[in-house]
């Protein structure tokens, strides 16, 4: 597999290391309640509802526009936006995957303090995908 050169020497450190120590105990995650699950679902539904309302409003405005849209120009703008967003996502995700591949012979990964690091990456990804 060819990993893009810019990710091989990435300066972004996700804060984990590998280990040969197989005695490391895996801690089970806490039980998730139905309320913990339902709140994010309600938030997502509200977000989807808002997006649909925006789309309906946009379609109504376009139907009332005095000049017709050039579909090729519109398509080119959308494709450009998607390419920029995908490149940004690639730069956030590939360093993690490359770091995870560094020592494939070791079975255990030690990753203390990972929550803040992962939360920052999630925020960056959501900023791209939900903008």
GROMACS .gro file of C-alpha atoms in nm:
model
  131
    1UNK     CA    1   0.000   0.000   0.000
    2UNK     CA    2   0.132   0.345  -0.089
    3UNK     CA    3   0.089   0.595   0.193
    4UNK     CA    4   0.107   0.956   0.074
    5UNK     CA    5   0.446   1.102   0.163
    6UNK     CA    6   0.305   1.394   0.362
    7UNK     CA    7   0.159   1.149   0.616
    8UNK     CA    8   0.469   0.941   0.675
    9UNK     CA    9   0.645   1.215   0.871
   10UNK     CA   10   0.336   1.373   1.019
   11UNK     CA   11   0.405   1.599   1.313
   12UNK     CA   12   0.063   1.534   1.463
   13UNK     CA   13   0.098   1.291   1.753
   14UNK     CA   14  -0.217   1.117   1.867
   15UNK     CA   15  -0.046   1.026   2.196
   16UNK     CA   16  -0.043   0.646   2.178
   17UNK     CA   17   0.237   0.391   2.169
   18UNK     CA   18   0.258   0.018   2.112
   19UNK     CA   19   0.361  -0.246   2.359
   20UNK     CA   20   0.458  -0.612   2.371
   21UNK     CA   21   0.297  -0.638   2.715
   22UNK     CA   22   0.000  -0.869   2.671
   23UNK     CA   23  -0.089  -0.851   3.040
   24UNK     CA   24  -0.250  -0.512   2.993
   25UNK     CA   25  -0.610  -0.546   3.102
   26UNK     CA   26  -0.881  -0.415   2.880
   27UNK     CA   27  -1.135  -0.214   3.072
   28UNK     CA   28  -1.494  -0.254   2.970
   29UNK     CA   29  -1.683   0.058   2.881
   30UNK     CA   30  -1.966   0.170   3.110
   31UNK     CA   31  -2.321   0.064   3.038
   32UNK     CA   32  -2.503   0.314   2.819
   33UNK     CA   33  -2.854   0.405   2.922
   34UNK     CA   34  -3.138   0.459   2.679
   35UNK     CA   35  -3.141   0.827   2.776
   36UNK     CA   36  -2.774   0.855   2.676
   37UNK     CA   37  -2.868   0.718   2.334
   38UNK     CA   38  -3.194   0.907   2.285
   39UNK     CA   39  -3.053   1.257   2.345
   40UNK     CA   40  -2.800   1.237   2.057
   41UNK     CA   41  -3.068   1.091   1.831
   42UNK     CA   42  -3.306   1.376   1.913
   43UNK     CA   43  -3.027   1.626   1.845
   44UNK     CA   44  -2.957   1.461   1.507
   45UNK     CA   45  -3.326   1.461   1.419
   46UNK     CA   46  -3.351   1.830   1.505
   47UNK     CA   47  -3.044   1.895   1.292
   48UNK     CA   48  -3.194   1.701   1.000
   49UNK     CA   49  -3.520   1.890   1.038
   50UNK     CA   50  -3.332   2.222   1.022
   51UNK     CA   51  -3.139   2.108   0.714
   52UNK     CA   52  -3.461   2.003   0.540
   53UNK     CA   53  -3.618   2.340   0.618
   54UNK     CA   54  -3.313   2.513   0.469
   55UNK     CA   55  -3.336   2.297   0.158
   56UNK     CA   56  -3.706   2.371   0.113
   57UNK     CA   57  -3.635   2.742   0.151
   58UNK     CA   58  -3.350   2.724  -0.103
   59UNK     CA   59  -3.564   2.536  -0.355
   60UNK     CA   60  -3.843   2.792  -0.314
   61UNK     CA   61  -3.598   3.078  -0.373
   62UNK     CA   62  -3.454   2.907  -0.680
   63UNK     CA   63  -3.800   2.846  -0.823
   64UNK     CA   64  -3.875   3.216  -0.785
   65UNK     CA   65  -3.540   3.329  -0.928
   66UNK     CA   66  -3.562   3.544  -1.237
   67UNK     CA   67  -3.258   3.387  -1.405
   68UNK     CA   68  -3.221   3.015  -1.468
   69UNK     CA   69  -2.929   2.833  -1.309
   70UNK     CA   70  -2.642   2.712  -1.520
   71UNK     CA   71  -2.637   2.350  -1.405
   72UNK     CA   72  -2.283   2.283  -1.528
   73UNK     CA   73  -2.150   2.582  -1.336
   74UNK     CA   74  -2.344   2.481  -1.026
   75UNK     CA   75  -2.218   2.122  -1.055
   76UNK     CA   76  -1.858   2.244  -1.087
   77UNK     CA   77  -1.895   2.455  -0.772
   78UNK     CA   78  -2.036   2.159  -0.578
   79UNK     CA   79  -1.760   1.927  -0.699
   80UNK     CA   80  -1.493   2.180  -0.601
   81UNK     CA   81  -1.645   2.216  -0.253
   82UNK     CA   82  -1.660   1.840  -0.206
   83UNK     CA   83  -1.296   1.796  -0.315
   84UNK     CA   84  -1.180   2.061  -0.068
   85UNK     CA   85  -1.376   1.901   0.215
   86UNK     CA   86  -1.250   1.551   0.134
   87UNK     CA   87  -0.890   1.673   0.127
   88UNK     CA   88  -0.942   1.837   0.466
   89UNK     CA   89  -1.088   1.516   0.608
   90UNK     CA   90  -0.800   1.316   0.466
   91UNK     CA   91  -0.554   1.539   0.651
   92UNK     CA   92  -0.738   1.474   0.978
   93UNK     CA   93  -0.785   1.098   0.946
   94UNK     CA   94  -0.477   0.963   0.769
   95UNK     CA   95  -0.224   1.071   1.035
   96UNK     CA   96  -0.414   0.860   1.289
   97UNK     CA   97  -0.421   0.556   1.064
   98UNK     CA   98  -0.053   0.592   0.975
   99UNK     CA   99   0.035   0.619   1.345
  100UNK     CA  100  -0.168   0.307   1.417
  101UNK     CA  101   0.028   0.116   1.150
  102UNK     CA  102   0.375   0.212   1.276
  103UNK     CA  103   0.451  -0.103   1.479
  104UNK     CA  104   0.229  -0.380   1.341
  105UNK     CA  105   0.430  -0.651   1.517
  106UNK     CA  106   0.317  -0.524   1.857
  107UNK     CA  107  -0.030  -0.633   1.965
  108UNK     CA  108  -0.107  -0.377   2.232
  109UNK     CA  109  -0.159  -0.003   2.194
  110UNK     CA  110  -0.118   0.222   2.497
  111UNK     CA  111  -0.309   0.546   2.457
  112UNK     CA  112  -0.328   0.741   2.781
  113UNK     CA  113  -0.513   1.073   2.774
  114UNK     CA  114  -0.679   0.995   2.442
  115UNK     CA  115  -1.018   1.156   2.513
  116UNK     CA  116  -0.911   1.522   2.464
  117UNK     CA  117  -0.709   1.435   2.153
  118UNK     CA  118  -0.997   1.244   1.997
  119UNK     CA  119  -1.249   1.515   2.092
  120UNK     CA  120  -1.040   1.779   1.910
  121UNK     CA  121  -1.028   1.563   1.598
  122UNK     CA  122  -1.403   1.498   1.615
  123UNK     CA  123  -1.468   1.873   1.643
  124UNK     CA  124  -1.247   1.939   1.339
  125UNK     CA  125  -1.420   1.667   1.136
  126UNK     CA  126  -1.768   1.790   1.232
  127UNK     CA  127  -1.669   2.144   1.138
  128UNK     CA  128  -1.593   2.018   0.789
  129UNK     CA  129  -1.883   1.778   0.741
  130UNK     CA  130  -2.152   2.001   0.892
  131UNK     CA  131  -2.051   2.336   0.753
   0.00000   0.00000   0.00000
